[in-house]
Amino acid sequence: MKDITIAGNWKSNKTVGEAKTWFGDFSRMYEEKKLDLRGSTILIFVPYTHLYPLREQIESLHIPISLGAQSVSPYPDGAYTGQISARMIKEMADWVIIGHSERRKYFHETDEDLKRSVEKAKEEGLSVIYCVSDAHMPVPHTVDVVAYEPLWAIGTGKTDTPENADSVIAKIMQVSGIGKAIYGGSVTDANVASFVAQPSIDGVLPGGASLDASTFFSLIFNSITSSV
Ligand code: PEP
């Protein structure tokens, strides 16, 4: 059975209080179902303001979920008002998503900016999930995981077919040389199994389906019990 990465992206959702309720609920289901998450990497990408309080909660609950940030400054610490540097993130989390299509679309992050964000993240020892929407987009060779997320599938309820996602992912891996790749775009607990059953797909990046603790728990359960 391959190692599965499941990376929930909360985007700009939840107060810290709501986030703590989510982790409390998840922890109860995890204890009750005795889910064996060895060999799986479960990640939740939260707003920056949530990293510190949630890290404390996760440590006290002993749940095997790691936290990540949804973006990182392409600059070092310094006179860059409003930016959060890689060094600041590393104090509280081990992962970051770089290149999400919403960052490219709404915040005009270019391939060049994203390359610099990856450099800063790697200098601080952060693990990086790098998002692309097709096999032709450049992928910095130092990233840890590539996420293939077709634009028309994000938040629409429409997914790529598992077979096509697998073939695009195989191409991305071949061109980029990155050894781990996941699919994102309207993944749910009901369809996750069909994606992780594909030979080249090592996991998923759900947005909407990560917002509810019990849906996310079922999504993990269904992917672990069906991966090959
Ligand atoms: C995403 O957040 O990258 C995403 C794919 O969202 P959703 O699962 O809601 O389509």
PDB file of C-alpha atoms and ligand atoms in Angstrom:
ATOM      1  CA  MET A   1       0.000   0.000   0.000  1.00  0.00           C
ATOM      2  CA  LYS A   2       1.393   3.441  -0.925  1.00  0.00           C
ATOM      3  CA  ASP A   3       1.815   6.335   1.517  1.00  0.00           C
ATOM      4  CA  ILE A   4      -1.124   8.682   1.127  1.00  0.00           C
ATOM      5  CA  THR A   5      -1.004  12.445   1.654  1.00  0.00           C
ATOM      6  CA  ILE A   6      -4.297  14.144   2.484  1.00  0.00           C
ATOM      7  CA  ALA A   7      -4.008  17.911   2.613  1.00  0.00           C
ATOM      8  CA  GLY A   8      -7.085  19.847   3.713  1.00  0.00           C
ATOM      9  CA  ASN A   9      -7.100  23.491   2.623  1.00  0.00           C
ATOM     10  CA  TRP A  10      -9.336  25.643   4.810  1.00  0.00           C
ATOM     11  CA  LYS A  11      -8.683  28.768   2.711  1.00  0.00           C
ATOM     12  CA  SER A  12     -10.024  31.927   4.438  1.00  0.00           C
ATOM     13  CA  ASN A  13     -12.539  30.087   6.634  1.00  0.00           C
ATOM     14  CA  LYS A  14     -13.138  29.575  10.384  1.00  0.00           C
ATOM     15  CA  THR A  15     -12.392  31.621  13.468  1.00  0.00           C
ATOM     16  CA  VAL A  16      -9.909  30.146  15.943  1.00  0.00           C
ATOM     17  CA  GLY A  17     -12.872  29.076  18.116  1.00  0.00           C
ATOM     18  CA  GLU A  18     -14.502  27.227  15.210  1.00  0.00           C
ATOM     19  CA  ALA A  19     -11.186  25.649  14.306  1.00  0.00           C
ATOM     20  CA  LYS A  20     -10.732  24.364  17.868  1.00  0.00           C
ATOM     21  CA  THR A  21     -14.190  22.808  17.774  1.00  0.00           C
ATOM     22  CA  TRP A  22     -13.226  21.062  14.496  1.00  0.00           C
ATOM     23  CA  PHE A  23     -10.106  19.551  16.094  1.00  0.00           C
ATOM     24  CA  GLY A  24     -12.042  18.522  19.196  1.00  0.00           C
ATOM     25  CA  ASP A  25     -14.617  16.735  17.000  1.00  0.00           C
ATOM     26  CA  PHE A  26     -11.926  15.123  14.847  1.00  0.00           C
ATOM     27  CA  SER A  27     -10.068  13.905  17.908  1.00  0.00           C
ATOM     28  CA  ARG A  28     -13.208  12.202  19.306  1.00  0.00           C
ATOM     29  CA  MET A  29     -13.795  10.351  15.994  1.00  0.00           C
ATOM     30  CA  TYR A  30     -10.123   9.387  15.788  1.00  0.00           C
ATOM     31  CA  GLU A  31     -10.227   7.897  19.311  1.00  0.00           C
ATOM     32  CA  GLU A  32     -13.545   6.156  18.765  1.00  0.00           C
ATOM     33  CA  LYS A  33     -12.696   4.550  15.379  1.00  0.00           C
ATOM     34  CA  LYS A  34      -9.044   3.825  16.287  1.00  0.00           C
ATOM     35  CA  LEU A  35      -7.989   4.878  12.804  1.00  0.00           C
ATOM     36  CA  ASP A  36      -4.468   3.699  11.952  1.00  0.00           C
ATOM     37  CA  LEU A  37      -2.787   6.627  10.241  1.00  0.00           C
ATOM     38  CA  ARG A  38       0.699   5.135  10.115  1.00  0.00           C
ATOM     39  CA  GLY A  39       2.090   5.537   6.604  1.00  0.00           C
ATOM     40  CA  SER A  40      -0.278   8.445   5.884  1.00  0.00           C
ATOM     41  CA  THR A  41       0.447  12.149   6.027  1.00  0.00           C
ATOM     42  CA  ILE A  42      -2.546  14.178   7.160  1.00  0.00           C
ATOM     43  CA  LEU A  43      -2.202  17.935   6.803  1.00  0.00           C
ATOM     44  CA  ILE A  44      -4.466  20.899   7.427  1.00  0.00           C
ATOM     45  CA  PHE A  45      -3.596  24.264   5.887  1.00  0.00           C
ATOM     46  CA  VAL A  46      -5.046  26.985   8.077  1.00  0.00           C
ATOM     47  CA  PRO A  47      -4.997  30.802   8.217  1.00  0.00           C
ATOM     48  CA  TYR A  48      -1.761  32.153   9.750  1.00  0.00           C
ATOM     49  CA  THR A  49      -3.574  33.390  12.859  1.00  0.00           C
ATOM     50  CA  HIS A  50      -4.624  29.816  13.693  1.00  0.00           C
ATOM     51  CA  LEU A  51      -1.198  28.167  13.590  1.00  0.00           C
ATOM     52  CA  TYR A  52      -0.115  28.855  17.138  1.00  0.00           C
ATOM     53  CA  PRO A  53      -3.338  28.000  19.032  1.00  0.00           C
ATOM     54  CA  LEU A  54      -4.002  24.914  16.911  1.00  0.00           C
ATOM     55  CA  ARG A  55      -0.482  23.610  17.296  1.00  0.00           C
ATOM     56  CA  GLU A  56      -0.937  23.698  21.067  1.00  0.00           C
ATOM     57  CA  GLN A  57      -4.307  21.945  20.799  1.00  0.00           C
ATOM     58  CA  ILE A  58      -2.994  19.220  18.477  1.00  0.00           C
ATOM     59  CA  GLU A  59      -0.071  18.544  20.817  1.00  0.00           C
ATOM     60  CA  SER A  60      -2.382  18.185  23.786  1.00  0.00           C
ATOM     61  CA  LEU A  61      -4.847  15.953  21.897  1.00  0.00           C
ATOM     62  CA  HIS A  62      -2.067  13.767  20.396  1.00  0.00           C
ATOM     63  CA  ILE A  63      -3.646  13.678  16.938  1.00  0.00           C
ATOM     64  CA  PRO A  64      -1.319  12.806  14.015  1.00  0.00           C
ATOM     65  CA  ILE A  65      -2.189  15.870  11.932  1.00  0.00           C
ATOM     66  CA  SER A  66       0.416  18.414  10.869  1.00  0.00           C
ATOM     67  CA  LEU A  67      -0.364  22.050  10.222  1.00  0.00           C
ATOM     68  CA  GLY A  68       0.632  24.181   7.286  1.00  0.00           C
ATOM     69  CA  ALA A  69       0.266  27.730   5.985  1.00  0.00           C
ATOM     70  CA  GLN A  70      -1.468  28.556   2.707  1.00  0.00           C
ATOM     71  CA  SER A  71       1.191  30.898   1.341  1.00  0.00           C
ATOM     72  CA  VAL A  72       4.587  32.339   2.294  1.00  0.00           C
ATOM     73  CA  SER A  73       6.342  35.603   1.572  1.00  0.00           C
ATOM     74  CA  PRO A  74       8.870  35.582  -1.288  1.00  0.00           C
ATOM     75  CA  TYR A  75      10.935  37.963   0.880  1.00  0.00           C
ATOM     76  CA  PRO A  76      13.021  37.430   4.009  1.00  0.00           C
ATOM     77  CA  ASP A  77      12.163  39.106   7.332  1.00  0.00           C
ATOM     78  CA  GLY A  78      12.285  42.882   6.978  1.00  0.00           C
ATOM     79  CA  ALA A  79      10.430  45.909   5.619  1.00  0.00           C
ATOM     80  CA  TYR A  80       7.624  44.063   3.826  1.00  0.00           C
ATOM     81  CA  THR A  81       4.449  45.239   5.565  1.00  0.00           C
ATOM     82  CA  GLY A  82       1.778  42.573   5.888  1.00  0.00           C
ATOM     83  CA  GLN A  83       3.984  39.669   4.817  1.00  0.00           C
ATOM     84  CA  ILE A  84       4.561  36.457   6.790  1.00  0.00           C
ATOM     85  CA  SER A  85       8.056  35.078   6.263  1.00  0.00           C
ATOM     86  CA  ALA A  86       9.141  31.448   6.051  1.00  0.00           C
ATOM     87  CA  ARG A  87      11.066  31.855   9.321  1.00  0.00           C
ATOM     88  CA  MET A  88       7.868  32.939  11.107  1.00  0.00           C
ATOM     89  CA  ILE A  89       5.912  29.982   9.732  1.00  0.00           C
ATOM     90  CA  LYS A  90       8.638  27.491  10.623  1.00  0.00           C
ATOM     91  CA  GLU A  91       8.308  28.467  14.289  1.00  0.00           C
ATOM     92  CA  MET A  92       4.778  26.987  14.246  1.00  0.00           C
ATOM     93  CA  ALA A  93       4.374  24.617  11.287  1.00  0.00           C
ATOM     94  CA  ASP A  94       6.310  22.355   8.938  1.00  0.00           C
ATOM     95  CA  TRP A  95       4.352  22.744   5.719  1.00  0.00           C
ATOM     96  CA  VAL A  96       3.259  25.403   3.268  1.00  0.00           C
ATOM     97  CA  ILE A  97       1.171  25.457   0.078  1.00  0.00           C
ATOM     98  CA  ILE A  98       2.699  27.588  -2.656  1.00  0.00           C
ATOM     99  CA  GLY A  99       1.122  28.513  -5.991  1.00  0.00           C
ATOM    100  CA  HIS A 100      -2.528  27.822  -5.213  1.00  0.00           C
ATOM    101  CA  SER A 101      -4.630  29.105  -8.128  1.00  0.00           C
ATOM    102  CA  GLU A 102      -6.453  31.535  -5.802  1.00  0.00           C
ATOM    103  CA  ARG A 103      -3.101  33.130  -4.881  1.00  0.00           C
ATOM    104  CA  ARG A 104      -2.249  33.406  -8.572  1.00  0.00           C
ATOM    105  CA  LYS A 105      -5.679  34.774  -9.504  1.00  0.00           C
ATOM    106  CA  TYR A 106      -6.595  37.168  -6.681  1.00  0.00           C
ATOM    107  CA  PHE A 107      -3.134  38.175  -5.463  1.00  0.00           C
ATOM    108  CA  HIS A 108      -1.366  38.110  -8.840  1.00  0.00           C
ATOM    109  CA  GLU A 109       1.459  35.858  -7.688  1.00  0.00           C
ATOM    110  CA  THR A 110       3.640  35.061 -10.695  1.00  0.00           C
ATOM    111  CA  ASP A 111       5.799  32.012 -11.410  1.00  0.00           C
ATOM    112  CA  GLU A 112       8.806  34.180 -10.495  1.00  0.00           C
ATOM    113  CA  ASP A 113       7.277  35.225  -7.113  1.00  0.00           C
ATOM    114  CA  LEU A 114       6.366  31.617  -6.406  1.00  0.00           C
ATOM    115  CA  LYS A 115       9.862  30.415  -7.214  1.00  0.00           C
ATOM    116  CA  ARG A 116      11.204  32.877  -4.646  1.00  0.00           C
ATOM    117  CA  SER A 117       8.623  31.759  -2.078  1.00  0.00           C
ATOM    118  CA  VAL A 118       9.775  28.175  -2.616  1.00  0.00           C
ATOM    119  CA  GLU A 119      13.398  29.228  -2.127  1.00  0.00           C
ATOM    120  CA  LYS A 120      12.552  31.008   1.128  1.00  0.00           C
ATOM    121  CA  ALA A 121      10.471  28.052   2.359  1.00  0.00           C
ATOM    122  CA  LYS A 122      13.233  25.555   1.606  1.00  0.00           C
ATOM    123  CA  GLU A 123      15.910  27.762   3.249  1.00  0.00           C
ATOM    124  CA  GLU A 124      13.886  27.468   6.467  1.00  0.00           C
ATOM    125  CA  GLY A 125      13.278  23.727   6.106  1.00  0.00           C
ATOM    126  CA  LEU A 126       9.556  23.900   5.316  1.00  0.00           C
ATOM    127  CA  SER A 127       7.999  21.127   3.241  1.00  0.00           C
ATOM    128  CA  VAL A 128       6.206  22.489   0.177  1.00  0.00           C
ATOM    129  CA  ILE A 129       3.091  21.452  -1.719  1.00  0.00           C
ATOM    130  CA  TYR A 130       3.254  23.288  -5.059  1.00  0.00           C
ATOM    131  CA  CYS A 131       0.029  23.688  -7.066  1.00  0.00           C
ATOM    132  CA  VAL A 132      -0.281  23.690 -10.852  1.00  0.00           C
ATOM    133  CA  SER A 133      -3.344  23.465 -13.048  1.00  0.00           C
ATOM    134  CA  ASP A 134      -1.777  21.621 -15.981  1.00  0.00           C
ATOM    135  CA  ALA A 135       1.308  19.693 -17.022  1.00  0.00           C
ATOM    136  CA  HIS A 136       2.883  22.669 -18.816  1.00  0.00           C
ATOM    137  CA  MET A 137       3.344  24.950 -15.810  1.00  0.00           C
ATOM    138  CA  PRO A 138       6.845  25.234 -14.319  1.00  0.00           C
ATOM    139  CA  VAL A 139       7.466  23.389 -11.045  1.00  0.00           C
ATOM    140  CA  PRO A 140      10.513  24.333  -8.924  1.00  0.00           C
ATOM    141  CA  HIS A 141      12.565  21.162  -8.569  1.00  0.00           C
ATOM    142  CA  THR A 142      12.996  21.478  -4.779  1.00  0.00           C
ATOM    143  CA  VAL A 143       9.321  21.090  -3.821  1.00  0.00           C
ATOM    144  CA  ASP A 144       8.189  18.016  -1.895  1.00  0.00           C
ATOM    145  CA  VAL A 145       4.748  17.388  -3.404  1.00  0.00           C
ATOM    146  CA  VAL A 146       3.068  18.674  -6.585  1.00  0.00           C
ATOM    147  CA  ALA A 147      -0.699  19.161  -6.569  1.00  0.00           C
ATOM    148  CA  TYR A 148      -2.515  18.980  -9.899  1.00  0.00           C
ATOM    149  CA  GLU A 149      -5.656  21.114  -9.576  1.00  0.00           C
ATOM    150  CA  PRO A 150      -7.554  21.858 -12.811  1.00  0.00           C
ATOM    151  CA  LEU A 151      -9.011  25.383 -12.492  1.00  0.00           C
ATOM    152  CA  TRP A 152     -12.522  24.365 -13.544  1.00  0.00           C
ATOM    153  CA  ALA A 153     -12.657  21.672 -10.837  1.00  0.00           C
ATOM    154  CA  ILE A 154     -11.839  23.876  -7.814  1.00  0.00           C
ATOM    155  CA  GLY A 155     -14.929  24.527  -5.715  1.00  0.00           C
ATOM    156  CA  THR A 156     -17.299  23.616  -8.568  1.00  0.00           C
ATOM    157  CA  GLY A 157     -18.415  20.115  -7.626  1.00  0.00           C
ATOM    158  CA  LYS A 158     -16.936  18.873 -10.942  1.00  0.00           C
ATOM    159  CA  THR A 159     -13.883  16.618 -10.820  1.00  0.00           C
ATOM    160  CA  ASP A 160     -11.431  15.545 -13.445  1.00  0.00           C
ATOM    161  CA  THR A 161     -11.807  11.859 -14.257  1.00  0.00           C
ATOM    162  CA  PRO A 162      -9.482   9.761 -12.096  1.00  0.00           C
ATOM    163  CA  GLU A 163      -7.907   8.301 -15.259  1.00  0.00           C
ATOM    164  CA  ASN A 164      -7.170  11.712 -16.797  1.00  0.00           C
ATOM    165  CA  ALA A 165      -5.924  13.083 -13.466  1.00  0.00           C
ATOM    166  CA  ASP A 166      -3.608  10.079 -13.245  1.00  0.00           C
ATOM    167  CA  SER A 167      -2.183  10.639 -16.712  1.00  0.00           C
ATOM    168  CA  VAL A 168      -1.663  14.411 -16.156  1.00  0.00           C
ATOM    169  CA  ILE A 169      -0.011  13.659 -12.817  1.00  0.00           C
ATOM    170  CA  ALA A 170       2.276  11.041 -14.352  1.00  0.00           C
ATOM    171  CA  LYS A 171       3.352  13.671 -16.930  1.00  0.00           C
ATOM    172  CA  ILE A 172       3.922  16.339 -14.255  1.00  0.00           C
ATOM    173  CA  MET A 173       6.049  13.915 -12.236  1.00  0.00           C
ATOM    174  CA  GLN A 174       8.047  12.920 -15.284  1.00  0.00           C
ATOM    175  CA  VAL A 175       8.760  16.513 -16.382  1.00  0.00           C
ATOM    176  CA  SER A 176       9.366  17.960 -12.893  1.00  0.00           C
ATOM    177  CA  GLY A 177      11.222  15.006 -11.413  1.00  0.00           C
ATOM    178  CA  ILE A 178       9.133  15.354  -8.219  1.00  0.00           C
ATOM    179  CA  GLY A 179       8.370  11.968  -6.692  1.00  0.00           C
ATOM    180  CA  LYS A 180       5.037  12.671  -5.020  1.00  0.00           C
ATOM    181  CA  ALA A 181       1.907  14.158  -6.576  1.00  0.00           C
ATOM    182  CA  ILE A 182      -1.677  14.624  -5.444  1.00  0.00           C
ATOM    183  CA  TYR A 183      -4.976  15.622  -7.054  1.00  0.00           C
ATOM    184  CA  GLY A 184      -7.220  18.524  -6.011  1.00  0.00           C
ATOM    185  CA  GLY A 185     -10.560  19.716  -7.372  1.00  0.00           C
ATOM    186  CA  SER A 186     -13.905  18.917  -5.721  1.00  0.00           C
ATOM    187  CA  VAL A 187     -12.606  15.829  -3.914  1.00  0.00           C
ATOM    188  CA  THR A 188     -15.136  14.474  -1.393  1.00  0.00           C
ATOM    189  CA  ASP A 189     -15.436  11.482   0.910  1.00  0.00           C
ATOM    190  CA  ALA A 190     -17.596   9.879  -1.816  1.00  0.00           C
ATOM    191  CA  ASN A 191     -15.115  10.184  -4.708  1.00  0.00           C
ATOM    192  CA  VAL A 192     -11.706  10.086  -2.981  1.00  0.00           C
ATOM    193  CA  ALA A 193     -11.297   6.325  -3.379  1.00  0.00           C
ATOM    194  CA  SER A 194     -11.379   6.545  -7.178  1.00  0.00           C
ATOM    195  CA  PHE A 195      -8.457   8.999  -7.134  1.00  0.00           C
ATOM    196  CA  VAL A 196      -6.143   7.294  -4.651  1.00  0.00           C
ATOM    197  CA  ALA A 197      -6.697   3.963  -6.430  1.00  0.00           C
ATOM    198  CA  GLN A 198      -4.835   5.372  -9.477  1.00  0.00           C
ATOM    199  CA  PRO A 199      -1.188   4.303  -9.779  1.00  0.00           C
ATOM    200  CA  SER A 200       0.394   7.790  -9.924  1.00  0.00           C
ATOM    201  CA  ILE A 201      -1.883   9.636  -7.490  1.00  0.00           C
ATOM    202  CA  ASP A 202      -0.403   9.737  -3.981  1.00  0.00           C
ATOM    203  CA  GLY A 203      -3.187  11.617  -2.265  1.00  0.00           C
ATOM    204  CA  VAL A 204      -5.628  14.508  -2.478  1.00  0.00           C
ATOM    205  CA  LEU A 205      -6.039  18.194  -1.661  1.00  0.00           C
ATOM    206  CA  PRO A 206      -9.654  18.798  -0.594  1.00  0.00           C
ATOM    207  CA  GLY A 207     -10.864  22.340   0.098  1.00  0.00           C
ATOM    208  CA  GLY A 208     -14.615  22.346   0.809  1.00  0.00           C
ATOM    209  CA  ALA A 209     -14.584  18.747   2.066  1.00  0.00           C
ATOM    210  CA  SER A 210     -12.024  19.593   4.739  1.00  0.00           C
ATOM    211  CA  LEU A 211     -14.222  22.165   6.470  1.00  0.00           C
ATOM    212  CA  ASP A 212     -16.444  19.672   8.260  1.00  0.00           C
ATOM    213  CA  ALA A 213     -14.597  17.372  10.682  1.00  0.00           C
ATOM    214  CA  SER A 214     -16.786  14.338  10.082  1.00  0.00           C
ATOM    215  CA  THR A 215     -16.656  14.653   6.262  1.00  0.00           C
ATOM    216  CA  PHE A 216     -12.883  15.018   6.436  1.00  0.00           C
ATOM    217  CA  PHE A 217     -12.656  12.018   8.755  1.00  0.00           C
ATOM    218  CA  SER A 218     -14.687   9.876   6.302  1.00  0.00           C
ATOM    219  CA  LEU A 219     -12.539  11.131   3.445  1.00  0.00           C
ATOM    220  CA  ILE A 220      -9.403   9.949   5.247  1.00  0.00           C
ATOM    221  CA  PHE A 221     -11.043   6.651   6.200  1.00  0.00           C
ATOM    222  CA  ASN A 222     -12.198   5.975   2.617  1.00  0.00           C
ATOM    223  CA  SER A 223      -8.855   6.836   1.105  1.00  0.00           C
ATOM    224  CA  ILE A 224      -6.846   4.693   3.504  1.00  0.00           C
ATOM    225  CA  THR A 225      -9.084   1.690   3.076  1.00  0.00           C
ATOM    226  CA  SER A 226      -9.023   1.896  -0.745  1.00  0.00           C
ATOM    227  CA  SER A 227      -5.483   2.953  -1.697  1.00  0.00           C
ATOM    228  CA  VAL A 228      -3.330   0.427  -3.563  1.00  0.00           C
TER     229      VAL A 228
HETATM  230  C1  PEP B   1      -8.599  23.587  -3.150  1.00  0.00           C
HETATM  231  O1  PEP B   1      -8.788  24.209  -2.110  1.00  0.00           O
HETATM  232  O2  PEP B   1      -7.492  23.612  -3.691  1.00  0.00           O
HETATM  233  C2  PEP B   1      -9.698  22.826  -3.731  1.00  0.00           C
HETATM  234  C3  PEP B   1      -9.420  21.945  -4.648  1.00  0.00           C
HETATM  235  O3  PEP B   1     -10.957  23.088  -3.261  1.00  0.00           O
HETATM  236  P1  PEP B   1     -12.271  22.136  -3.461  1.00  0.00           P
HETATM  237  O4  PEP B   1     -11.903  20.792  -2.934  1.00  0.00           O
HETATM  238  O5  PEP B   1     -13.327  22.811  -2.664  1.00  0.00           O
HETATM  239  O6  PEP B   1     -12.571  22.068  -4.931  1.00  0.00           O
END
